[in-house]
mmCIF file of C-alpha atoms in Angstrom:
data_model
loop_
_atom_site.group_PDB
_atom_site.id
_atom_site.type_symbol
_atom_site.label_atom_id
_atom_site.label_comp_id
_atom_site.label_asym_id
_atom_site.label_seq_id
_atom_site.Cartn_x
_atom_site.Cartn_y
_atom_site.Cartn_z
ATOM 1 C CA ARG A 1 -62.354 29.921 -92.349
ATOM 2 C CA SER A 2 -63.743 32.682 -90.448
ATOM 3 C CA SER A 3 -61.764 35.641 -88.961
ATOM 4 C CA LEU A 4 -63.316 34.760 -85.521
ATOM 5 C CA ARG A 5 -62.291 30.983 -85.689
ATOM 6 C CA ALA A 6 -58.491 32.149 -86.647
ATOM 7 C CA SER A 7 -58.808 34.610 -83.740
ATOM 8 C CA ARG A 8 -59.501 32.341 -81.018
ATOM 9 C CA GLU A 9 -56.808 29.811 -82.266
ATOM 10 C CA VAL A 10 -54.429 32.786 -81.926
ATOM 11 C CA GLN A 11 -55.739 33.325 -78.347
ATOM 12 C CA ALA A 12 -55.376 29.808 -77.371
ATOM 13 C CA LEU A 13 -51.705 29.639 -78.343
ATOM 14 C CA GLN A 14 -50.592 33.097 -76.899
ATOM 15 C CA ARG A 15 -50.645 31.168 -73.521
ATOM 16 C CA TRP A 16 -47.818 29.043 -74.661
ATOM 17 C CA PHE A 17 -45.699 31.168 -76.661
ATOM 18 C CA PRO A 18 -44.007 34.511 -75.241
ATOM 19 C CA THR A 19 -44.791 37.601 -76.654
ATOM 20 C CA HIS A 20 -42.364 40.429 -77.697
ATOM 21 C CA ARG A 21 -41.625 42.714 -74.785
ATOM 22 C CA PRO A 22 -39.628 46.328 -75.120
ATOM 23 C CA LEU A 23 -36.019 46.364 -74.711
ATOM 24 C CA ARG A 24 -34.871 46.528 -71.166
ATOM 25 C CA THR A 25 -31.806 48.439 -70.371
ATOM 26 C CA ARG A 26 -30.330 47.025 -67.232
ATOM 27 C CA ARG A 27 -30.095 43.478 -68.555
ATOM 28 C CA ARG A 28 -28.977 43.008 -72.203
ATOM 29 C CA ARG A 29 -31.027 41.415 -74.541
ATOM 30 C CA ILE A 30 -28.986 39.375 -77.025
ATOM 31 C CA TYR A 31 -31.437 37.322 -79.024
ATOM 32 C CA VAL A 32 -34.941 38.610 -79.754
ATOM 33 C CA ASP A 33 -38.379 37.564 -78.491
ATOM 34 C CA GLY A 34 -41.529 37.348 -80.427
ATOM 35 C CA ARG A 35 -40.535 36.401 -84.033
ATOM 36 C CA THR A 36 -41.752 32.900 -83.597
ATOM 37 C CA THR A 37 -45.127 33.738 -81.954
ATOM 38 C CA ASN A 38 -45.757 36.489 -84.914
ATOM 39 C CA GLU A 39 -44.856 33.947 -87.494
ATOM 40 C CA LEU A 40 -47.079 31.646 -86.032
ATOM 41 C CA ASN A 41 -50.030 33.947 -86.078
ATOM 42 C CA GLU A 42 -49.382 34.599 -89.678
ATOM 43 C CA LEU A 43 -49.396 31.014 -90.577
ATOM 44 C CA LEU A 44 -52.894 30.415 -88.528
ATOM 45 C CA LYS A 45 -54.427 33.130 -90.561
ATOM 46 C CA THR A 46 -54.352 30.618 -93.479
ATOM 47 C CA LYS A 47 -54.646 27.077 -91.938
ATOM 48 C CA ALA A 48 -56.589 25.809 -88.810
ATOM 49 C CA ILE A 49 -54.308 24.344 -86.182
ATOM 50 C CA GLY A 50 -55.497 20.572 -87.254
ATOM 51 C CA GLU A 51 -54.148 21.247 -90.753
ATOM 52 C CA VAL A 52 -50.750 22.568 -89.766
ATOM 53 C CA THR A 53 -47.473 20.091 -90.818
ATOM 54 C CA ALA A 54 -44.129 20.017 -89.339
ATOM 55 C CA ARG A 55 -42.996 21.690 -92.653
ATOM 56 C CA ASP A 56 -45.351 24.408 -92.317
ATOM 57 C CA MET A 57 -43.454 25.399 -88.772
ATOM 58 C CA TYR A 58 -40.269 24.534 -89.914
ATOM 59 C CA ASN A 59 -39.147 28.040 -91.282
ATOM 60 C CA PHE A 60 -39.561 29.733 -88.278
ATOM 61 C CA SER A 61 -38.673 27.132 -85.870
ATOM 62 C CA CYS A 62 -35.129 26.324 -86.800
ATOM 63 C CA MET A 63 -32.646 28.439 -86.344
ATOM 64 C CA HIS A 64 -29.551 28.173 -88.441
ATOM 65 C CA TYR A 65 -28.233 28.310 -92.138
ATOM 66 C CA LEU A 66 -29.071 26.493 -95.394
ATOM 67 C CA ASP A 67 -32.634 25.736 -94.719
ATOM 68 C CA ASP A 68 -32.863 21.774 -94.182
ATOM 69 C CA GLU A 69 -29.759 20.995 -95.318
ATOM 70 C CA PRO A 70 -28.034 20.131 -92.070
ATOM 71 C CA MET A 71 -30.769 17.993 -90.871
ATOM 72 C CA ASN A 72 -30.847 16.007 -94.245
ATOM 73 C CA ALA A 73 -26.900 15.800 -94.027
ATOM 74 C CA ALA A 74 -27.178 14.715 -90.376
ATOM 75 C CA ALA A 75 -29.790 12.116 -91.326
ATOM 76 C CA GLU A 76 -27.502 10.800 -94.003
ATOM 77 C CA PHE A 77 -24.726 10.662 -91.762
ATOM 78 C CA PHE A 78 -26.975 8.799 -89.236
ATOM 79 C CA GLY A 79 -27.731 6.259 -91.727
ATOM 80 C CA LEU A 80 -31.535 7.374 -91.742
ATOM 81 C CA GLN A 81 -33.754 6.350 -94.611
ATOM 82 C CA GLY A 82 -36.709 8.468 -95.952
ATOM 83 C CA GLY A 83 -39.875 7.287 -96.336
ATOM 84 C CA ASP A 84 -43.750 6.557 -95.169
ATOM 85 C CA PRO A 85 -44.219 5.881 -91.459
ATOM 86 C CA SER A 86 -45.117 2.631 -90.277
ATOM 87 C CA PRO A 87 -48.074 1.535 -88.948
ATOM 88 C CA SER A 88 -46.483 1.026 -85.807
ATOM 89 C CA PRO A 89 -43.009 2.077 -84.611
ATOM 90 C CA SER A 90 -40.089 -0.367 -85.498
ATOM 91 C CA PRO A 91 -38.239 -2.050 -82.637
ATOM 92 C CA SER A 92 -34.913 -0.897 -84.225
ATOM 93 C CA LEU A 93 -35.730 3.150 -84.332
ATOM 94 C CA HIS A 94 -32.543 5.180 -84.210
ATOM 95 C CA LYS A 95 -32.288 6.977 -81.044
ATOM 96 C CA VAL A 96 -31.507 10.735 -81.660
ATOM 97 C CA LEU A 97 -30.381 13.056 -79.097
ATOM 98 C CA ASP A 98 -31.242 16.803 -80.644
ATOM 99 C CA PHE A 99 -29.053 18.991 -78.178
ATOM 100 C CA GLY A 100 -30.287 22.708 -77.794
ATOM 101 C CA ALA A 101 -33.437 21.608 -79.690
ATOM 102 C CA GLY A 102 -34.764 25.216 -79.271
ATOM 103 C CA PHE A 103 -38.539 25.213 -81.085
ATOM 104 C CA ALA A 104 -37.623 21.953 -82.458
ATOM 105 C CA GLY A 105 -38.370 22.380 -86.179
ATOM 106 C CA ASP A 106 -35.534 20.207 -87.268
ATOM 107 C CA ALA A 107 -36.732 17.381 -84.800
ATOM 108 C CA ARG A 108 -40.285 17.333 -86.272
ATOM 109 C CA VAL A 109 -39.324 17.155 -89.748
ATOM 110 C CA MET A 110 -36.750 14.741 -89.056
ATOM 111 C CA ALA A 111 -39.475 12.629 -87.231
ATOM 112 C CA ALA A 112 -41.954 13.406 -89.839
ATOM 113 C CA GLU A 113 -39.916 12.383 -93.157
ATOM 114 C CA TYR A 114 -37.388 9.752 -91.381
ATOM 115 C CA PRO A 115 -39.644 7.536 -89.916
ATOM 116 C CA GLN A 116 -36.976 5.097 -88.651
ATOM 117 C CA CYS A 117 -36.065 7.472 -85.722
ATOM 118 C CA GLU A 118 -37.196 8.835 -82.529
ATOM 119 C CA ILE A 119 -35.983 12.115 -81.276
ATOM 120 C CA THR A 120 -35.315 13.622 -77.861
ATOM 121 C CA CYS A 121 -34.990 17.220 -77.798
ATOM 122 C CA VAL A 122 -33.207 18.669 -75.297
ATOM 123 C CA GLU A 123 -33.669 22.521 -74.306
ATOM 124 C CA VAL A 124 -32.536 23.853 -70.840
ATOM 125 C CA GLN A 125 -34.778 27.260 -71.245
ATOM 126 C CA PRO A 126 -38.398 26.269 -69.693
ATOM 127 C CA HIS A 127 -40.379 28.452 -71.746
ATOM 128 C CA ILE A 128 -39.058 27.589 -75.079
ATOM 129 C CA HIS A 129 -39.269 23.954 -74.064
ATOM 130 C CA ASP A 130 -42.800 24.395 -73.289
ATOM 131 C CA ALA A 131 -43.435 25.932 -76.491
ATOM 132 C CA ALA A 132 -41.466 23.542 -78.764
ATOM 133 C CA LYS A 133 -43.561 20.544 -76.827
ATOM 134 C CA HIS A 134 -46.769 22.451 -77.672
ATOM 135 C CA PHE A 135 -45.689 22.988 -81.367
ATOM 136 C CA THR A 136 -45.262 19.051 -81.444
ATOM 137 C CA GLU A 137 -48.462 18.285 -79.718
ATOM 138 C CA MET A 138 -50.130 20.458 -82.541
ATOM 139 C CA LEU A 139 -49.102 17.551 -84.915
ATOM 140 C CA ARG A 140 -50.617 14.646 -82.766
ATOM 141 C CA GLY A 141 -54.177 14.145 -84.637
ATOM 142 C CA ALA A 142 -52.849 14.575 -87.970
ATOM 143 C CA SER A 143 -49.603 12.106 -87.492
ATOM 144 C CA GLY A 144 -51.502 9.457 -85.675
ATOM 145 C CA PRO A 145 -50.088 6.569 -83.542
ATOM 146 C CA GLY A 146 -46.396 6.086 -84.070
ATOM 147 C CA GLY A 147 -46.338 9.428 -86.097
ATOM 148 C CA VAL A 148 -44.261 12.705 -85.358
ATOM 149 C CA ALA A 149 -45.974 13.491 -81.893
ATOM 150 C CA ASP A 150 -45.054 10.069 -80.519
ATOM 151 C CA ARG A 151 -41.380 9.930 -82.071
ATOM 152 C CA CYS A 152 -40.222 13.241 -80.980
ATOM 153 C CA THR A 153 -40.220 13.882 -77.513
ATOM 154 C CA HIS A 154 -39.116 17.038 -75.029
ATOM 155 C CA GLN A 155 -37.216 17.194 -72.010
ATOM 156 C CA CYS A 156 -35.990 20.260 -70.237
ATOM 157 C CA VAL A 157 -32.453 19.353 -69.130
ATOM 158 C CA ASP A 158 -29.297 20.567 -67.747
ATOM 159 C CA VAL A 159 -26.624 18.314 -69.114
ATOM 160 C CA PHE A 160 -24.135 19.580 -66.607
ATOM 161 C CA GLN A 161 -26.592 18.474 -64.012
ATOM 162 C CA THR A 162 -28.853 15.817 -64.998
ATOM 163 C CA ASP A 163 -28.742 12.848 -67.224
ATOM 164 C CA VAL A 164 -30.770 12.834 -70.424
ATOM 165 C CA VAL A 165 -33.768 10.269 -70.028
ATOM 166 C CA GLY A 166 -33.298 7.503 -72.710
ATOM 167 C CA ALA A 167 -29.368 7.646 -72.932
ATOM 168 C CA PRO A 168 -27.272 6.344 -74.144
ATOM 169 C CA PHE A 169 -28.560 7.397 -77.976
ATOM 170 C CA ASP A 170 -27.143 6.244 -81.244
ATOM 171 C CA HIS A 171 -26.691 9.903 -82.664
ATOM 172 C CA VAL A 172 -26.440 13.425 -81.111
ATOM 173 C CA PHE A 173 -27.453 16.330 -83.519
ATOM 174 C CA SER A 174 -26.775 19.808 -82.668
ATOM 175 C CA VAL A 175 -26.548 22.816 -85.152
ATOM 176 C CA LEU A 176 -25.395 26.244 -83.837
ATOM 177 C CA VAL A 177 -25.610 26.000 -80.184
ATOM 178 C CA VAL A 178 -22.212 24.930 -79.148
ATOM 179 C CA LEU A 179 -20.863 28.228 -79.844
ATOM 180 C CA HIS A 180 -22.810 29.849 -76.739
ATOM 181 C CA ILE A 181 -21.084 27.451 -74.294
ATOM 182 C CA PRO A 182 -17.387 28.038 -73.376
ATOM 183 C CA GLU A 183 -16.818 25.352 -71.270
ATOM 184 C CA ARG A 184 -15.826 23.034 -74.176
ATOM 185 C CA ALA A 185 -14.394 20.050 -72.711
ATOM 186 C CA ARG A 186 -17.105 19.794 -70.007
ATOM 187 C CA LEU A 187 -19.807 19.998 -72.832
ATOM 188 C CA TRP A 188 -18.147 17.614 -75.062
ATOM 189 C CA ALA A 189 -17.637 15.048 -71.951
ATOM 190 C CA ALA A 190 -21.377 15.104 -71.191
ATOM 191 C CA LEU A 191 -22.482 14.687 -74.819
ATOM 192 C CA ALA A 192 -20.050 11.846 -75.334
ATOM 193 C CA ALA A 193 -21.574 10.454 -72.188
ATOM 194 C CA SER A 194 -25.022 10.489 -73.570
ATOM 195 C CA LEU A 195 -23.935 8.280 -76.619
ATOM 196 C CA LYS A 196 -23.314 4.657 -77.193
ATOM 197 C CA PRO A 197 -19.885 3.637 -77.831
ATOM 198 C CA GLY A 198 -19.493 3.949 -81.623
ATOM 199 C CA GLY A 199 -22.499 6.347 -81.825
ATOM 200 C CA THR A 200 -22.416 9.281 -84.161
ATOM 201 C CA ILE A 201 -22.316 13.026 -83.717
ATOM 202 C CA TYR A 202 -23.181 16.061 -86.181
ATOM 203 C CA ILE A 203 -22.296 19.519 -85.196
ATOM 204 C CA GLU A 204 -22.241 22.690 -87.203
ATOM 205 C CA ASP A 205 -20.565 25.532 -85.260
ATOM 206 C CA TYR A 206 -18.659 28.702 -85.320
ATOM 207 C CA PHE A 207 -14.650 28.715 -84.973
ATOM 208 C CA ALA A 208 -11.789 31.459 -85.159
ATOM 209 C CA ALA A 209 -10.455 30.952 -88.758
ATOM 210 C CA ARG A 210 -8.037 33.724 -88.032
ATOM 211 C CA PRO A 211 -6.893 35.689 -84.940
ATOM 212 C CA LEU A 212 -10.265 37.680 -83.821
ATOM 213 C CA THR A 213 -9.982 41.477 -83.605
ATOM 214 C CA GLU A 214 -11.223 43.367 -80.580
ATOM 215 C CA GLN A 215 -14.245 44.212 -82.802
ATOM 216 C CA ASP A 216 -15.112 40.713 -83.872
ATOM 217 C CA LYS A 217 -14.649 39.852 -79.711
ATOM 218 C CA ALA A 218 -17.093 42.497 -78.871
ATOM 219 C CA GLN A 219 -19.654 41.544 -81.596
ATOM 220 C CA LEU A 220 -19.500 38.077 -80.876
ATOM 221 C CA ALA A 221 -19.794 38.514 -77.136
ATOM 222 C CA GLY A 222 -22.730 40.689 -77.690
ATOM 223 C CA PRO A 223 -25.132 40.179 -80.069
ATOM 224 C CA VAL A 224 -24.000 37.050 -81.122
ATOM 225 C CA ALA A 225 -23.743 35.587 -77.364
ATOM 226 C CA CYS A 226 -20.769 33.946 -78.162
ATOM 227 C CA PRO A 227 -18.136 34.446 -75.249
ATOM 228 C CA TYR A 228 -15.539 32.079 -76.395
ATOM 229 C CA LEU A 229 -14.567 30.884 -79.807
ATOM 230 C CA PRO A 230 -11.882 28.295 -80.125
ATOM 231 C CA SER A 231 -9.266 27.900 -83.237
ATOM 232 C CA HIS A 232 -9.571 24.677 -85.446
ATOM 233 C CA ASP A 233 -6.507 23.234 -83.638
ATOM 234 C CA GLU A 234 -8.110 23.991 -80.064
ATOM 235 C CA TYR A 235 -11.439 22.734 -81.342
ATOM 236 C CA LEU A 236 -10.051 19.355 -82.382
ATOM 237 C CA ALA A 237 -8.245 18.833 -79.411
ATOM 238 C CA THR A 238 -11.218 19.279 -76.926
ATOM 239 C CA LEU A 239 -12.963 16.592 -79.215
ATOM 240 C CA ALA A 240 -10.395 14.340 -78.786
ATOM 241 C CA GLU A 241 -9.993 14.531 -75.091
ATOM 242 C CA ALA A 242 -13.851 13.753 -74.989
ATOM 243 C CA GLY A 243 -13.020 10.431 -76.746
ATOM 244 C CA PHE A 244 -14.342 11.119 -80.089
ATOM 245 C CA VAL A 245 -12.376 9.737 -83.246
ATOM 246 C CA ASP A 246 -12.771 9.651 -86.964
ATOM 247 C CA VAL A 247 -13.361 13.659 -86.807
ATOM 248 C CA GLU A 248 -14.379 15.167 -90.332
ATOM 249 C CA TRP A 249 -13.992 19.008 -90.548
ATOM 250 C CA GLU A 250 -15.742 20.629 -93.416
ATOM 251 C CA VAL A 251 -15.479 24.330 -93.557
ATOM 252 C CA MET A 252 -18.477 25.819 -94.335
ATOM 253 C CA THR A 253 -17.727 29.466 -94.493
ATOM 254 C CA GLY A 254 -17.839 30.127 -97.908
ATOM 255 C CA ARG A 255 -21.367 28.702 -98.260
ATOM 256 C CA TRP A 256 -22.810 30.310 -94.899
ATOM 257 C CA LEU A 257 -21.639 34.076 -95.971
ATOM 258 C CA PRO A 258 -23.676 34.114 -99.130
ATOM 259 C CA PHE A 259 -26.430 32.656 -96.841
ATOM 260 C CA VAL A 260 -25.974 35.525 -94.203
ATOM 261 C CA ASP A 261 -25.813 38.126 -96.930
ATOM 262 C CA THR A 262 -28.944 37.132 -98.714
ATOM 263 C CA ARG A 263 -30.872 36.799 -95.746
ATOM 264 C CA LEU A 264 -29.971 40.187 -94.693
ATOM 265 C CA LYS A 265 -30.789 41.724 -97.851
ATOM 266 C CA ALA A 266 -34.195 39.696 -98.049
ATOM 267 C CA PHE A 267 -35.097 40.859 -94.637
ATOM 268 C CA ARG A 268 -34.416 44.758 -95.372
ATOM 269 C CA ALA A 269 -36.483 44.213 -98.822
ATOM 270 C CA ALA A 270 -39.646 42.959 -96.637
ATOM 271 C CA GLY A 271 -39.368 46.098 -94.713
ATOM 272 C CA ASP A 272 -43.157 46.732 -94.911
ATOM 273 C CA ARG A 273 -44.212 43.052 -94.038
ATOM 274 C CA ASN A 274 -41.661 42.881 -90.973
ATOM 275 C CA ALA A 275 -43.154 46.249 -89.650
ATOM 276 C CA ARG A 276 -46.583 44.729 -90.076
ATOM 277 C CA VAL A 277 -45.614 41.344 -88.235
ATOM 278 C CA HIS A 278 -43.096 42.146 -85.931
ATOM 279 C CA GLY A 279 -43.178 45.801 -85.283
ATOM 280 C CA ALA A 280 -40.623 48.454 -85.273
ATOM 281 C CA ALA A 281 -38.748 47.491 -82.115
ATOM 282 C CA LEU A 282 -38.249 43.742 -82.899
ATOM 283 C CA THR A 283 -37.962 44.556 -86.798
ATOM 284 C CA ALA A 284 -34.870 46.810 -85.435
ATOM 285 C CA GLU A 285 -33.484 43.962 -83.085
ATOM 286 C CA LEU A 286 -33.558 41.739 -85.954
ATOM 287 C CA ASP A 287 -31.600 43.955 -88.357
ATOM 288 C CA LEU A 288 -28.956 44.481 -85.773
ATOM 289 C CA PHE A 289 -28.389 40.708 -85.374
ATOM 290 C CA TYR A 290 -28.514 40.175 -88.915
ATOM 291 C CA SER A 291 -26.031 42.878 -89.985
ATOM 292 C CA THR A 292 -23.704 41.792 -87.067
ATOM 293 C CA VAL A 293 -23.309 38.074 -88.289
ATOM 294 C CA HIS A 294 -23.082 39.534 -91.761
ATOM 295 C CA GLN A 295 -20.262 41.964 -90.717
ATOM 296 C CA LEU A 296 -18.413 39.148 -88.984
ATOM 297 C CA PHE A 297 -18.324 36.696 -91.687
ATOM 298 C CA THR A 298 -17.346 39.441 -94.104
ATOM 299 C CA ARG A 299 -14.322 40.327 -92.456
ATOM 300 C CA GLY A 300 -13.114 36.940 -92.788
ATOM 301 C CA ASN A 301 -11.881 36.108 -89.201
ATOM 302 C CA LEU A 302 -14.960 34.007 -87.984
ATOM 303 C CA GLY A 303 -15.270 30.650 -89.870
ATOM 304 C CA GLY A 304 -18.055 28.072 -89.842
ATOM 305 C CA VAL A 305 -17.934 24.329 -89.830
ATOM 306 C CA ARG A 306 -19.865 21.091 -90.157
ATOM 307 C CA ILE A 307 -18.446 18.347 -88.057
ATOM 308 C CA ARG A 308 -19.051 14.680 -88.286
ATOM 309 C CA ALA A 309 -17.579 12.257 -85.542
ATOM 310 C CA LYS A 310 -17.944 9.076 -83.776
ATOM 311 C CA LYS A 311 -17.375 8.013 -79.990
ATOM 312 C CA ALA A 312 -14.643 5.580 -79.218
ATOM 313 C CA ALA A 313 -15.400 3.021 -76.843
ATOM 314 C CA ALA A 314 -13.523 4.536 -74.114
ATOM 315 C CA VAL A 315 -14.948 8.155 -72.983
ATOM 316 C CA ILE A 316 -13.435 10.459 -70.720
ATOM 317 C CA GLY A 317 -15.957 11.041 -67.746
ATOM 318 C CA LEU A 318 -17.975 14.021 -67.088
ATOM 319 C CA ALA A 319 -17.062 16.766 -64.328
ATOM 320 C CA GLY A 320 -20.026 17.867 -61.992
ATOM 321 C CA GLY A 321 -21.286 21.201 -62.618
ATOM 322 C CA ALA A 322 -24.315 22.863 -63.590
ATOM 323 C CA LEU A 323 -25.283 24.379 -67.084
ATOM 324 C CA LEU A 324 -26.746 27.756 -67.014
ATOM 325 C CA GLY A 325 -27.984 28.006 -70.694
ATOM 326 C CA ASP A 326 -27.584 25.828 -73.786
ATOM 327 C CA GLY A 327 -27.074 28.736 -76.282
ATOM 328 C CA GLY A 328 -30.273 28.343 -78.253
ATOM 329 C CA GLY A 329 -31.648 32.239 -78.056
ATOM 330 C CA PHE A 330 -31.361 35.778 -76.895
ATOM 331 C CA LEU A 331 -29.699 36.272 -73.352
ATOM 332 C CA ASP A 332 -30.667 38.314 -70.330
ATOM 333 C CA CYS A 333 -27.197 38.831 -68.863
ATOM 334 C CA ASP A 334 -25.964 39.703 -65.547
ATOM 335 C CA TRP A 335 -22.382 39.158 -64.127
ATOM 336 C CA ARG A 336 -22.695 36.413 -61.278
ATOM 337 C CA GLY A 337 -22.564 33.259 -62.684
ATOM 338 C CA ALA A 338 -20.339 30.581 -63.470
ATOM 339 C CA LEU A 339 -20.189 29.083 -66.926
ATOM 340 C CA PHE A 340 -20.751 32.445 -69.329
ATOM 341 C CA GLY A 341 -17.807 34.711 -69.592
ATOM 342 C CA ARG A 342 -15.496 32.147 -68.007
ATOM 343 C CA GLY A 343 -16.888 32.630 -64.185
ATOM 344 C CA GLU A 344 -18.014 35.970 -64.438
ATOM 345 C CA ARG A 345 -21.214 36.074 -66.414
ATOM 346 C CA ARG A 346 -24.685 34.354 -66.076
ATOM 347 C CA CYS A 347 -27.181 34.289 -68.646
ATOM 348 C CA ASP A 348 -31.039 33.444 -68.933
ATOM 349 C CA TRP A 349 -31.330 32.109 -72.422
ATOM 350 C CA ARG A 350 -34.365 32.825 -74.618
ATOM 351 C CA ARG A 351 -34.517 31.180 -78.302
ATOM 352 C CA SER A 352 -36.543 32.967 -80.941
ATOM 353 C CA THR A 353 -34.534 33.551 -84.098
ATOM 354 C CA SER A 354 -31.809 32.150 -86.058
ATOM 355 C CA ARG A 355 -28.175 32.640 -85.354
#
């Protein structure tokens, strides 16, 4: 393919994906912008848009640990079966809500590889929602009727304010999103309200494995954008209050620490590529983020958990309110809102890198 064709395709996509901007001093940038755009541009140097698959976009459009293991573990828990898509959608499709879907890397691959499901991606950040939707539309020509683009849909929704269209769902999937939202009781009630009675929920999240030090709290509230972290007991109590039962609590810390260690080392070993693809400023921001997460897990007070649970027949109702962000990306923060910082801080979210 000619370089001219590649250049035109990249230019056409720029209007959909935000480009990296320099750091601002008045409002603190937590997660960084530009990584997804840059990696997409690299991909389009080797493939035409019509040739791109959900797997091609996966590594730079999902933001969690252990690659596709969380998605596959959730699919197994939900009772999904892999295989070739049927010529037409099945009337018994599993309805999955991907809460805090971000760029929807997991949702597209789940839709591609588990054809018995249809996935609704909920993302509160409008520009991330728009980009994720366009990623999915890129697959429409290759997937055909009943394919990924038909079974992976997108809604820009604040779940504290607006019901998700299509609720109630059979399943909820959310990985490394909840950690950014301190009002847990309201959040779990909102997610429970989106589930059918007996529906299942799969979550991966942080928790306080031991009492947090002041350094832990500062790093969590800063680069990681995690203003509140419950203990094991506090976490389970809010799940129970929202009507979740049969809770399985699988500690993941011992597996996540080697992952974040390898991620940091690999990122630093690829210094020349990072500088070429991302530039010096973005590379420095990513390094700060990866190293901060590594330090937190290494000290041992931060824990990771994989949660599987089921909604009981009766669920606590949802109080009114407004969700300011779903925790999917970096934050531009000031101190006037109601949700973040427990009535102190408001954050505008922009997601583009793994947590």
